[in-house]
Amino acid sequence: MPQNPPEPLHAIVPAGGAGTRLWPLSRRGAPKFLLDLTGSGRTLLQQTHDRLRALTEGGGVVVVTGSAHAPAVLDQLPDVGEENLLAEPSPRDSMAAIALAAAVVRRRHGDVVVGSFAADHVIADQAAFERAVREAVTVARAGYVVTIGIEADHPSTAFGYVRSGDPVALADGTPAPTARHVLGFTEKPDAATAAEYLATGEYRWNAGMFVVRADVLLDHLRSQRPVLHAGIDEIADAWDTPARKAVLDRVWPTLEKIAIDHAIAEPVAAEGGVAVVPAAMGWDDVGDFASLAGLVPAGDDGVRVLGERGQVLADDAEGALVVPGTGRTIAVLGVPGLVVVDTPDALLITTREHAQRVKGVVESLGEARDHLR
Amino acid sequence: MPQNPPEPLHAIVPAGGAGTRLWPLSRRGAPKFLLDLTGSGRTLLQQTHDRLRALTEGGGVVVVTGSAHAPAVLDQLPDVGEENLLAEPSPRDSMAAIALAAAVVRRRHGDVVVGSFAADHVIADQAAFERAVREAVTVARAGYVVTIGIEADHPSTAFGYVRSGDPVALADGTPAPTARHVLGFTEKPDAATAAEYLATGEYRWNAGMFVVRADVLLDHLRSQRPVLHAGIDEIADAWDTPARKAVLDRVWPTLEKIAIDHAIAEPVAAEGGVAVVPAAMGWDDVGDFASLAGLVPAGDDGVRVLGERGQVLADDAEGALVVPGTGRTIAVLGVPGLVVVDTPDALLITTREHAQRVKGVVESLGEARDHLR
C-alpha cells in the first residue's frame, strides 16, 4: 500500500512579546525573538523558521509581527517575503494575530491545516518535534484543535499545564498514535500543585503550539468571539486588495485583546474539541535567565558565557551565567549562580534564583529610564 | 606656668601602592591614594594632607611617590610644592622612601621629629588623631620610635597587631600620658588568634604610622641596615645639589627593598626602643571592598553607592556596594552583600565576603589584559 504524502502545513509564527524577563538583553526595540540567545549563530526567530522548513513543504510560513519589527524580521528571514509577513499596527494579543494569519491563509489556500509556533522558543530534538507536529496535523484533519504537550521532566512553576484524557480517533475512525483529548488547561501552578500534576501522569507542559484546520479555528472563533471574528473577517477580506491599509487602520484597533488560550483552547477543550499530542523534544520557552542559563553550555569552570568567553574571568562562580556585551573584561569572584548581563547602557546583576523577578525591575525603570526598556 | 608651644612635626607621606584589592577602581595608573574613595570630594591623599595641616604647623609635609605619579600628586597638593615632593625612580618599599625623606628633612631642618603617615588611609576622628600624634611627638623627643596603636573594635584578620607592655617615660622623666613600650609586632592573624589578642587587652592594630626623631630613625637604620643607610646618606647629601639626578639614578636602584616594619620597628622593639600611643580614631586602611563598603553611607534600601545613586536600581540587595563608573544604569536584584565595580574597561562582581580575594583576580589578568592592571 503506497504511503500518503504528508499533509501540507501552513505555519503561523506570531513574533511578538518583548521578553521582559530577559532585560536588558531583550528590549522593546530588540525583542527576544530577534536575538541569538543560544550562541548558535541563528536568532530564535531564524531557528523557529529553520525548524519548520521540512514540515511546511507544500505549505508555507506566515509571520505576524508588530510593524516596528517587520523590517528586522524580513531581514532575518528573506525567504518569507513581504507577502507572508503580516504586520500588526499595534499589539492585540495572540488570538487576533493567529486568527488574522489563519484567515489570510484560508483565503489564499483553502481549508488547509495551520499550526501556530512561537518565534522565541527553543527545541533541541528536531526529529521529535517533527514527529509530534505530523501527528498533530493528522489529528487536526479530523477537526480537532491540537496542541503539543511537553513531557515534564520536573515540576516547573514557570509553565502552564495541559491535562489529557482518552485517546482520540482520526478522520478515518482509526485511533491516533498518541493523541488524547484535552480535559483542561491550567495556569502556572505553585510547586506543590506542580508536583501533584506530575504524579498523576496526566499533565504536560503547555508549549502554546496549536495545530488546527483554518476553517475549524475560524468557526470556533465565530462561536466564541463573534465580534472579534467579524473584525478579522473584514480585515482578511481586504488583505490582498488595495483596501488593506484603510481597513486595517480602521478595524484593527477595535479588536479584542485576548490570548488564543482563553478565546479558544479553554472553552473548546471543555466541549471536547481539543486534543494533545504528547512529546519529549527538549523544549524551552527561554522565559527567563534561569531558563537561558540551561541552554548555554558550561565551561570547565562551570560558568556559562553567552558571548565571548575570553572577556570573562571567573573564580568560584559555578553555575553563573555571564552575558558580555560591551567588550569589557568581566571578573566574577565568589558568586555561584550569579547572572550578569552587560550591555552598553544597562547592567543587570541578579541570580538564577531570582530570574523571574527581572520583569519587576523593568517595570520599575520609570519614565526617566523609559529609553532602557 | 606658660605652656610650651607644640613640638613642630615634619610629616612624611609615602604615596605608593596600587591598592590592588580595590581593582578595577584602583589601577597602576590611578592608584588608591589619588582617588576619592569616600565620596567626600577629596582624594585619600588630599584627606591625608588636610589631616596633617594643624599638626605640621612650624614643620611641614614631604610626599614621597613614584616618578609616574609626581605630576598628579603636585596637582592634587599644590601647597606641597616641588621642593617637598620626593620622586622615586622605582619602588624600593617603605624603608627607603621614609629614610630618604627623613634624611632630606634632617639636612634641611636638623634633628626634628618626623612622622610617617600612609597616603591612602582614612581617619574619622580628627581630634583623636591629633591628640595621639601630639603625644607621639613628645614621646619621640625622648628617643623612641613611636607608633599609633588603633583600639581594635573587632578581631580583624586584615590588620597586623602591636602588643604593648609597660608605660614609657618622657624626656623629663615624667610618665607619658598613655604611651607604652611595644613588646612586639605581629602579622595578620587568623580569626582565633585575633580573638585571643583582643581578649588580653594588650593588642592594638598596627596602622603603620611611625613618629620618631630624624636622627634616631637614621641611627637605627645605620645599626640595622648599614648598607641601605649608606645609600640613603649618599642620595640625601646630593639631594639639594645639582648632583641629585646622577646620584639618585646610580644609587637608588641598588637599595634594599624592605618595609620599615621589618627593617626598624621589629628589631628596635625587641631592644625596647619602640613605644605605642593607643588611640580610637575611626581609622581604616581602605584595604579592600569590604572595608570600603563600611565607609560609604547606606541608602534607605541598605545599598551603598559610591557615585551617582540615581544610576543604581536596587531590589533586595541589602549591604551591597555599587560603584557606578560609566553612566550606565545598574540593576541589582536579590544579591545582598554584593560588590559591583563598573568601569569603562573592566567590571568586577564579587561579594564583601570575598573582598580579600580581588588581589588574586588582578594577578590572574595575564599578559593579554595587562593594560587593565
XYZ file of C-alpha atoms in Angstrom:
746
model
C 0.000 0.000 0.000
C 1.540 3.334 -1.032
C 2.022 5.859 1.806
C 0.079 9.077 1.532
C 2.294 12.149 1.199
C 2.491 14.140 4.467
C -0.329 16.660 4.919
C 0.902 20.101 3.922
C 1.169 22.520 6.854
C 0.925 26.271 6.824
C 2.866 27.513 9.828
C 1.931 30.725 11.584
C 4.698 32.332 13.617
C 3.476 35.081 15.940
C 6.623 37.106 16.601
C 5.681 39.354 19.463
C 6.443 39.915 23.115
C 9.447 41.809 24.366
C 10.804 39.037 26.581
C 10.782 41.388 29.551
C 12.315 38.808 31.883
C 15.401 38.805 29.680
C 16.035 42.533 30.108
C 18.451 44.204 29.411
C 19.385 41.685 26.744
C 15.891 41.774 25.300
C 14.375 45.221 24.678
C 11.272 46.743 23.194
C 13.387 47.594 20.142
C 15.284 44.295 20.104
C 12.878 41.703 21.407
C 13.839 38.191 22.348
C 12.860 36.555 19.050
C 15.289 38.759 17.103
C 18.240 37.692 19.285
C 20.658 34.795 19.071
C 20.217 33.672 22.657
C 21.897 30.308 22.363
C 25.122 31.309 20.675
C 24.187 29.185 17.647
C 24.644 31.974 15.121
C 20.886 31.958 14.381
C 18.291 34.065 16.181
C 15.339 32.415 17.903
C 13.133 33.532 15.012
C 15.534 32.050 12.467
C 15.750 28.815 14.446
C 11.949 28.665 14.521
C 11.843 29.100 10.759
C 14.598 26.528 10.210
C 12.687 24.070 12.361
C 9.526 24.447 10.254
C 11.207 24.056 6.874
C 10.599 20.336 6.360
C 7.159 20.417 7.989
C 5.859 23.188 5.756
C 6.939 21.685 2.453
C 3.925 22.046 0.202
C 2.578 24.653 2.631
C 4.364 27.751 3.855
C 5.277 30.039 6.725
C 3.466 33.242 7.657
C 4.986 35.543 10.274
C 2.840 38.004 12.221
C 4.741 40.782 13.939
C 4.484 44.418 15.012
C 5.077 46.990 12.254
C 8.159 48.221 14.063
C 9.811 44.813 13.790
C 8.714 43.988 10.221
C 11.947 45.191 8.567
C 14.112 43.231 11.028
C 12.022 40.107 10.535
C 12.300 40.373 6.749
C 15.993 40.941 7.098
C 16.397 37.807 9.205
C 14.023 35.713 7.108
C 14.463 36.792 3.495
C 12.750 33.564 2.340
C 9.455 34.556 3.936
C 8.951 37.529 1.660
C 6.704 40.540 2.159
C 3.605 38.628 1.146
C 3.910 36.239 4.053
C 4.793 38.847 6.622
C 1.694 40.258 8.320
C 2.466 43.496 10.147
C 0.195 44.427 13.043
C -0.310 48.157 13.575
C -0.455 47.536 17.340
C -0.338 44.509 19.638
C -3.780 42.850 20.080
C -2.560 39.631 21.759
C -2.292 36.170 20.207
C -5.909 35.458 19.188
C -6.111 38.384 16.769
C -2.653 37.689 15.341
C -3.223 33.963 14.782
C -6.779 34.377 13.522
C -5.740 37.009 11.009
C -2.974 34.774 9.687
C -5.336 31.785 9.528
C -7.973 33.848 7.709
C -5.471 35.156 5.172
C -4.029 31.658 4.620
C -7.545 30.246 4.217
C -8.397 32.801 1.551
C -5.174 32.024 -0.267
C -5.020 28.248 0.144
C -8.405 26.913 1.265
C -9.192 24.755 4.298
C -5.601 23.794 4.975
C -4.138 22.893 8.351
C -2.384 25.761 10.091
C -0.027 25.480 13.045
C 0.973 28.274 15.348
C 4.518 28.215 16.750
C 6.014 30.937 18.951
C 9.011 32.709 17.466
C 11.024 32.693 20.666
C 11.186 29.151 21.961
C 13.904 26.543 21.516
C 13.570 22.860 20.714
C 16.560 20.551 20.932
C 15.150 17.410 19.338
C 14.086 18.289 15.808
C 13.028 14.743 14.919
C 10.728 14.501 17.940
C 9.267 17.908 17.096
C 8.557 16.865 13.523
C 7.017 13.570 14.624
C 4.693 15.347 17.043
C 3.650 18.029 14.560
C 2.996 15.475 11.819
C 0.685 13.569 14.117
C -0.945 16.835 15.176
C -1.623 17.682 11.538
C -3.342 14.328 11.017
C -5.437 14.799 14.135
C -6.264 18.353 13.073
C -7.577 16.991 9.785
C -10.212 15.159 11.879
C -11.465 18.503 13.175
C -9.611 18.914 16.444
C -7.694 21.867 17.766
C -4.425 20.090 18.550
C -1.787 21.213 20.989
C 1.616 19.680 21.698
C 2.028 18.672 25.345
C 5.636 18.635 26.528
C 6.617 15.718 28.776
C 7.503 17.481 32.028
C 10.878 16.417 33.424
C 10.477 18.490 36.595
C 7.543 20.138 38.415
C 8.052 23.545 36.821
C 6.117 26.502 38.199
C 7.049 28.596 35.165
C 4.724 26.880 32.675
C 1.012 26.218 32.317
C -0.099 22.580 32.093
C -2.446 20.647 29.812
C -4.350 17.654 31.206
C -5.034 14.697 28.916
C -7.904 12.209 28.901
C -8.991 9.470 26.492
C -7.382 8.729 23.109
C -8.811 10.450 20.040
C -9.772 8.924 16.716
C -8.523 10.105 13.327
C -10.791 11.120 10.431
C -10.876 7.529 9.167
C -12.003 6.203 12.550
C -8.647 4.628 13.465
C -7.107 5.658 16.778
C -4.430 8.355 16.689
C -0.948 7.038 17.564
C -0.557 9.089 20.749
C -3.058 11.969 20.739
C -5.575 12.274 23.567
C -8.461 14.521 24.407
C -7.602 17.578 26.464
C -9.576 17.726 29.703
C -8.376 21.203 30.501
C -5.618 23.766 30.716
C -4.162 25.252 33.896
C -2.215 28.413 34.647
C 1.293 28.255 36.148
C 0.829 26.235 39.352
C 2.608 26.545 42.692
C 5.329 23.997 43.441
C 3.087 21.610 45.422
C 0.406 21.594 42.721
C 3.020 21.089 40.011
C 4.320 18.040 41.900
C 0.792 16.639 42.148
C 0.310 17.168 38.422
C 3.445 15.197 37.626
C 2.474 12.366 39.969
C -0.790 11.736 38.051
C 0.984 11.243 34.719
C -1.862 13.156 33.044
C -0.295 16.596 32.842
C 2.123 18.007 30.324
C 3.537 21.481 29.769
C 1.525 23.739 27.533
C 4.026 24.956 24.964
C 1.464 27.200 23.273
C 1.595 25.355 19.943
C -1.743 24.883 18.207
C -2.376 22.903 15.043
C -5.863 23.139 13.515
C -7.700 23.365 10.210
C -8.074 27.022 9.290
C -11.853 26.653 8.881
C -12.175 24.873 12.248
C -10.209 27.606 14.001
C -12.274 30.373 12.461
C -15.560 28.553 13.154
C -14.591 28.270 16.818
C -13.718 31.936 16.832
C -17.111 32.797 15.332
C -18.849 30.820 18.098
C -16.708 32.011 20.964
C -15.901 35.604 19.982
C -18.263 36.659 17.189
C -17.248 40.336 17.265
C -13.575 39.553 17.072
C -14.313 37.063 14.283
C -16.221 39.669 12.288
C -13.353 42.123 12.606
C -10.787 39.542 11.497
C -13.050 38.544 8.612
C -13.316 42.113 7.398
C -9.559 42.631 7.537
C -8.797 39.296 5.868
C -11.220 40.110 3.036
C -9.311 43.322 2.389
C -5.822 41.939 2.967
C -4.869 41.056 -0.590
C -6.618 44.124 -2.043
C -5.750 47.835 -2.234
C -8.116 48.423 0.713
C -5.852 46.593 3.168
C -4.341 49.623 4.871
C -7.598 51.546 5.221
C -9.497 48.578 6.665
C -6.608 47.535 8.893
C -6.210 51.041 10.304
C -9.939 51.314 10.984
C -10.722 47.832 12.325
C -7.519 46.535 13.947
C -7.508 48.970 16.893
C -11.063 47.888 17.803
C -10.208 44.168 18.072
C -10.477 42.456 21.444
C -7.132 41.775 23.112
C -7.226 38.151 24.197
C -4.930 35.156 24.133
C -5.836 32.148 21.985
C -5.711 30.025 25.150
C -8.623 31.907 26.707
C -10.521 32.646 23.489
C -10.488 29.144 22.026
C -8.328 26.479 23.676
C -10.034 26.526 27.087
C -13.697 26.784 26.025
C -13.298 24.333 23.135
C -11.479 21.865 25.389
C -14.481 21.977 27.711
C -16.583 20.918 24.708
C -14.199 18.041 23.893
C -12.768 19.671 20.770
C -9.097 19.886 21.762
C -6.504 17.120 21.511
C -2.948 16.922 22.771
C -0.002 15.126 21.213
C 2.498 14.365 23.964
C 6.175 14.754 23.098
C 9.608 14.996 24.665
C 11.637 17.293 22.439
C 13.934 19.400 24.635
C 11.547 22.317 24.507
C 12.142 25.548 26.415
C 10.407 28.886 26.255
C 13.606 30.779 27.213
C 11.361 32.587 29.625
C 13.980 33.994 31.963
C 17.691 33.911 32.707
C 17.415 30.677 34.699
C 15.957 29.064 31.609
C 18.523 30.717 29.336
C 21.367 29.533 31.584
C 20.235 25.962 30.976
C 20.684 26.458 27.234
C 24.231 27.853 27.320
C 26.951 25.216 27.726
C 29.095 25.496 30.855
C 32.872 25.857 30.626
C 35.320 23.795 32.656
C 34.840 26.268 35.488
C 31.072 25.718 35.491
C 30.469 29.230 34.174
C 28.130 29.760 31.237
C 29.087 32.575 28.911
C 26.723 33.763 26.200
C 29.191 35.649 24.021
C 32.964 35.948 24.097
C 34.277 33.631 26.785
C 37.630 35.423 26.614
C 36.020 38.512 28.110
C 35.129 36.699 31.318
C 37.455 35.997 34.225
C 35.716 33.716 36.680
C 36.779 32.262 40.005
C 34.439 30.308 42.248
C 31.375 31.212 40.195
C 29.956 27.798 39.320
C 26.624 27.935 37.565
C 26.908 31.640 36.840
C 25.569 32.991 33.557
C 27.549 35.872 32.095
C 26.462 37.776 29.004
C 29.263 40.130 27.974
C 28.010 42.747 25.584
C 30.401 45.668 25.696
C 33.866 44.275 25.036
C 34.857 44.919 28.644
C 36.562 42.373 30.845
C 34.127 40.983 33.394
C 35.595 39.473 36.555
C 33.258 37.392 38.714
C 34.606 36.154 42.027
C 32.893 34.015 44.626
C 29.391 34.375 43.210
C 27.984 30.973 42.186
C 24.684 31.064 40.301
C 25.061 34.750 39.502
C 23.519 36.278 36.392
C 25.385 39.198 34.807
C 24.102 40.879 31.686
C 26.370 43.598 30.403
C 25.023 45.955 27.742
C 26.192 49.410 26.689
C 23.509 51.313 28.576
C 22.335 48.934 31.275
C 23.870 46.296 33.510
C 21.789 43.663 35.290
C 23.091 41.606 38.155
C 20.884 39.019 39.784
C 20.871 35.266 40.437
C 19.255 32.363 38.615
C 17.020 32.007 41.654
C 15.603 35.497 41.188
C 15.328 35.300 37.406
C 11.520 35.558 37.395
C 11.738 38.884 39.241
C 13.542 40.677 36.418
C 10.186 41.715 34.993
C 9.664 43.783 38.141
C 12.956 45.587 37.555
C 11.831 46.593 34.089
C 8.505 47.778 35.459
C 10.346 49.932 37.977
C 12.511 51.632 35.364
C 10.157 54.593 35.379
C 9.929 57.494 32.993
C 13.484 58.656 33.499
C 14.750 55.317 32.200
C 11.994 54.585 29.695
C 14.608 54.531 26.906
C 16.162 51.450 28.516
C 13.070 49.287 28.130
C 53.278 78.265 84.150
C 53.204 79.060 80.420
C 52.502 76.089 78.139
C 55.252 75.131 75.756
C 54.296 75.530 72.111
C 53.557 72.151 70.460
C 56.625 70.396 69.091
C 56.870 71.030 65.354
C 56.326 67.925 63.231
C 57.618 67.170 59.777
C 55.215 64.723 58.212
C 56.370 62.192 55.642
C 53.657 60.814 53.372
C 54.740 57.758 51.402
C 52.293 57.707 48.493
C 52.774 54.299 46.925
C 50.987 51.020 46.444
C 48.413 50.374 43.771
C 45.637 49.245 46.094
C 45.324 46.009 44.155
C 42.414 44.770 46.265
C 40.382 47.738 45.047
C 40.752 46.815 41.385
C 39.305 47.854 38.941
C 38.650 51.106 40.766
C 42.297 51.418 41.722
C 44.846 50.889 38.946
C 48.582 51.089 38.421
C 47.984 54.405 36.669
C 45.363 55.632 39.121
C 46.337 54.193 42.481
C 44.133 54.258 45.518
C 45.680 57.362 47.121
C 44.813 59.503 44.080
C 41.118 58.532 44.277
C 38.179 59.978 46.174
C 37.017 56.703 47.661
C 34.649 58.125 50.231
C 32.628 60.477 48.077
C 33.907 63.421 50.137
C 35.176 65.402 47.180
C 38.788 64.975 48.385
C 41.097 62.141 47.404
C 42.648 59.946 50.091
C 45.952 61.786 49.535
C 44.259 65.166 49.925
C 42.464 63.990 53.056
C 45.787 62.801 54.467
C 47.310 66.218 53.784
C 44.301 68.049 55.255
C 44.546 65.908 58.372
C 48.212 66.869 58.900
C 47.762 70.610 58.426
C 47.415 71.616 62.085
C 49.953 69.047 63.295
C 52.690 70.223 60.947
C 52.433 73.919 61.726
C 56.014 75.058 62.215
C 57.111 71.897 60.424
C 55.976 70.701 57.006
C 54.843 67.859 54.790
C 57.060 65.850 52.454
C 55.466 63.432 50.000
C 57.428 60.512 48.563
C 55.944 58.968 45.450
C 56.851 57.212 42.218
C 58.006 59.467 39.373
C 54.969 58.464 37.329
C 52.612 59.836 39.955
C 54.572 63.009 40.810
C 52.606 65.305 38.466
C 49.256 64.016 39.768
C 50.398 64.440 43.378
C 51.528 68.007 42.740
C 48.261 68.689 41.002
C 46.257 67.400 43.955
C 48.503 69.053 46.560
C 49.677 72.363 45.110
C 50.682 73.561 48.619
C 53.369 70.886 48.924
C 55.446 72.313 46.117
C 58.134 70.601 44.082
C 60.729 71.007 46.824
C 58.761 68.802 49.201
C 57.837 66.169 46.660
C 60.440 63.397 46.506
C 60.063 61.332 43.357
C 61.376 57.775 43.467
C 62.733 56.429 40.180
C 61.381 52.986 41.118
C 59.605 51.439 44.102
C 62.050 50.312 46.832
C 59.443 49.686 49.581
C 58.754 51.867 52.618
C 62.111 51.862 54.418
C 63.985 53.526 51.546
C 61.182 56.021 50.949
C 60.808 57.067 54.576
C 64.548 57.092 55.281
C 65.245 59.266 52.257
C 62.575 61.741 53.330
C 63.874 61.739 56.916
C 67.457 62.257 55.717
C 66.470 65.153 53.450
C 64.362 66.743 56.214
C 67.229 66.339 58.688
C 69.659 68.096 56.369
C 67.187 70.935 55.881
C 65.805 71.279 59.396
C 68.056 69.437 61.850
C 67.086 66.791 64.395
C 63.375 67.411 64.163
C 60.650 64.872 64.792
C 59.316 63.226 61.642
C 56.106 61.224 61.356
C 55.228 58.836 58.580
C 51.564 58.589 57.558
C 50.231 56.479 54.694
C 48.572 58.430 51.882
C 45.667 56.027 51.483
C 44.046 55.538 54.877
C 41.018 57.264 56.372
C 40.543 58.607 59.888
C 37.136 59.722 61.060
C 38.030 61.374 64.371
C 40.466 64.184 63.606
C 40.698 65.387 67.216
C 41.626 61.899 68.455
C 44.220 61.627 65.681
C 45.785 64.960 66.617
C 45.846 64.078 70.334
C 47.578 60.781 69.617
C 50.148 62.282 67.242
C 50.933 65.144 69.647
C 51.667 62.643 72.409
C 53.694 60.550 69.940
C 55.804 63.600 69.094
C 56.541 64.195 72.779
C 57.484 60.551 73.291
C 59.625 60.641 70.127
C 61.541 63.589 71.602
C 62.630 61.185 74.365
C 64.270 58.962 71.718
C 61.602 56.382 70.992
C 60.299 55.163 67.688
C 56.593 55.745 68.335
C 53.716 54.048 66.601
C 49.986 54.688 66.947
C 48.059 51.608 68.037
C 44.428 51.574 66.969
C 41.931 50.297 69.555
C 40.509 47.191 67.867
C 36.729 47.106 67.862
C 36.601 43.629 66.313
C 39.047 40.736 65.870
C 40.132 41.753 62.386
C 42.223 39.340 60.365
C 43.038 42.057 57.840
C 45.485 44.023 60.021
C 48.742 43.354 61.857
C 48.758 43.908 65.616
C 51.086 45.691 68.032
C 51.443 44.385 71.584
C 52.003 46.883 74.404
C 53.831 46.493 77.708
C 54.885 48.947 80.442
C 54.376 52.717 80.324
C 57.214 54.839 78.950
C 58.771 57.948 80.451
C 59.152 61.254 78.644
C 62.473 63.091 78.198
C 61.989 64.929 81.517
C 61.422 61.687 83.395
C 57.652 62.107 83.838
C 55.424 59.300 82.620
C 53.838 59.685 79.193
C 50.040 60.166 79.333
C 49.192 56.896 77.548
C 52.248 55.616 75.664
C 53.629 52.171 76.448
C 56.566 50.098 75.359
C 55.977 47.867 72.376
C 56.666 44.207 73.140
C 56.315 43.173 69.533
C 54.525 43.318 66.219
C 52.546 40.523 64.583
C 51.454 39.817 61.028
C 47.752 39.476 60.136
C 46.484 36.716 62.456
C 43.849 34.073 61.843
C 40.420 34.658 63.394
C 41.033 32.587 66.543
C 44.362 34.299 67.219
C 42.811 37.716 66.613
C 40.120 36.923 69.184
C 42.794 35.876 71.709
C 44.663 39.126 71.079
C 41.571 41.177 71.808
C 40.814 39.240 74.992
C 44.201 40.157 76.512
C 43.619 43.894 76.116
C 47.305 44.261 75.147
C 46.960 44.253 71.359
C 46.084 47.078 69.027
C 46.002 47.373 65.253
C 49.212 48.442 63.628
C 48.212 51.380 61.444
C 51.742 51.780 60.071
C 52.224 55.273 61.486
C 55.685 55.978 62.897
C 56.780 59.119 64.729
C 60.484 59.456 65.556
C 63.335 61.960 65.674
C 65.035 62.023 62.277
C 68.437 61.356 63.856
C 67.072 58.439 65.907
C 65.498 56.878 62.831
C 68.668 57.183 60.793
C 70.846 55.891 63.661
C 68.636 52.817 63.891
C 68.907 52.380 60.157
C 72.709 52.612 60.370
C 72.756 49.885 63.042
C 70.187 47.611 61.417
C 70.810 48.099 57.700
C 74.196 49.813 57.280
C 74.344 49.357 53.504
C 70.886 50.774 52.993
C 71.781 53.621 55.354
C 74.927 54.446 53.382
C 72.969 54.546 50.143
C 70.320 56.829 51.615
C 73.032 59.035 53.092
C 74.725 59.440 49.736
C 71.470 60.318 47.977
C 70.390 62.723 50.722
C 73.765 64.509 50.558
C 73.222 65.087 46.857
C 69.510 65.861 47.035
C 69.621 69.636 47.247
C 72.577 69.901 44.842
C 72.929 69.654 41.062
C 74.201 66.074 41.531
C 70.817 64.798 42.684
C 69.758 63.097 39.486
C 73.081 61.446 38.793
C 73.408 60.065 42.316
C 69.775 59.029 42.503
C 69.958 57.194 39.197
C 73.130 55.398 40.263
C 72.354 54.544 43.881
C 68.550 54.211 44.147
C 68.253 51.016 42.081
C 70.794 49.324 44.389
C 68.859 49.989 47.606
C 67.445 47.098 49.558
C 63.675 46.672 49.221
C 62.346 46.290 52.728
C 59.432 47.596 54.772
C 60.147 49.890 57.728
C 58.331 47.371 59.936
C 60.930 44.682 59.270
C 63.946 46.971 58.936
C 63.421 49.007 62.110
C 60.144 48.609 64.015
C 60.511 44.909 64.822
C 64.219 44.741 65.713
C 64.157 48.026 67.650
C 61.023 46.917 69.531
C 62.966 43.838 70.610
C 65.571 46.219 72.086
C 62.886 48.219 73.929
C 63.180 51.254 71.663
C 59.597 51.383 70.327
C 56.574 52.906 72.048
C 52.896 52.845 71.152
C 50.285 55.519 71.729
C 46.872 53.828 71.821
C 44.009 55.669 70.168
C 40.464 55.191 68.917
C 40.090 57.451 65.899
C 37.882 55.703 63.349
C 40.899 54.539 61.374
C 40.640 52.328 58.311
C 43.204 51.338 55.715
C 40.541 51.033 52.974
C 42.257 47.778 52.224
C 39.512 46.100 50.240
C 35.907 46.497 49.140
C 34.549 45.163 52.432
C 36.426 47.938 54.167
C 35.378 50.498 51.562
C 31.726 49.449 51.918
C 31.905 50.382 55.588
C 32.926 53.926 54.650
C 30.111 54.610 52.178
C 26.777 55.514 53.777
C 23.879 53.147 53.079
C 20.658 54.374 51.449
C 17.177 53.571 52.758
C 17.369 50.300 50.841
C 20.591 49.331 52.621
C 22.595 49.706 49.411
C 25.838 51.689 49.433
C 26.579 53.617 46.271
C 29.942 55.269 45.700
C 28.992 57.639 42.907
C 25.661 58.605 41.375
C 22.909 56.885 43.354
C 20.482 57.699 40.542
C 22.310 55.230 38.304
C 21.510 52.317 40.595
C 18.232 50.382 40.715
C 18.313 48.011 43.672
C 15.836 45.478 44.965
C 16.631 43.067 47.771
C 20.331 43.945 47.772
C 20.898 44.997 51.373
C 24.529 45.665 52.202
C 25.594 45.729 48.563
C 28.283 48.161 47.456
C 27.832 49.566 43.967
C 30.394 51.777 42.273
C 28.891 53.102 39.035
C 31.564 54.488 36.797
C 30.236 54.513 33.262
C 26.941 56.387 33.356
C 25.033 53.163 32.731
C 22.026 52.077 34.747
C 22.947 49.248 37.092
C 20.135 46.995 38.287
C 20.912 44.682 41.216
C 18.234 42.206 42.213
C 18.284 39.692 45.030
C 22.006 39.943 45.719
C 22.627 41.137 49.293
C 26.239 41.940 50.162
C 27.247 42.102 46.504
C 30.117 44.284 45.312
C 29.811 45.753 41.807
C 32.505 47.985 40.388
C 31.670 49.325 36.966
C 34.453 50.994 34.974
C 34.757 51.649 31.253
C 37.092 48.739 30.528
C 36.535 46.327 33.391
C 33.656 45.173 35.542
C 34.167 43.411 38.866
C 31.439 41.483 40.610
C 32.117 39.819 43.920
C 30.843 39.913 47.494
C 32.074 41.710 50.599
C 32.946 38.274 51.948
C 35.377 37.619 49.093
C 36.831 41.130 49.046
C 40.319 39.989 50.056
C 40.458 37.691 47.037
C 40.313 40.519 44.496
C 44.108 40.679 44.534
C 44.103 37.186 43.029
C 41.878 38.356 40.189
C 44.352 41.083 39.311
C 47.212 38.586 39.435
C 45.320 36.376 37.015
C 44.760 39.137 34.475
C 47.718 37.872 32.493
C 49.561 39.487 29.640
C 46.525 39.835 27.411
C 44.874 42.033 29.991
C 47.976 43.738 31.387
C 46.558 47.122 30.334
C 43.726 46.635 32.853
C 46.018 46.495 35.880
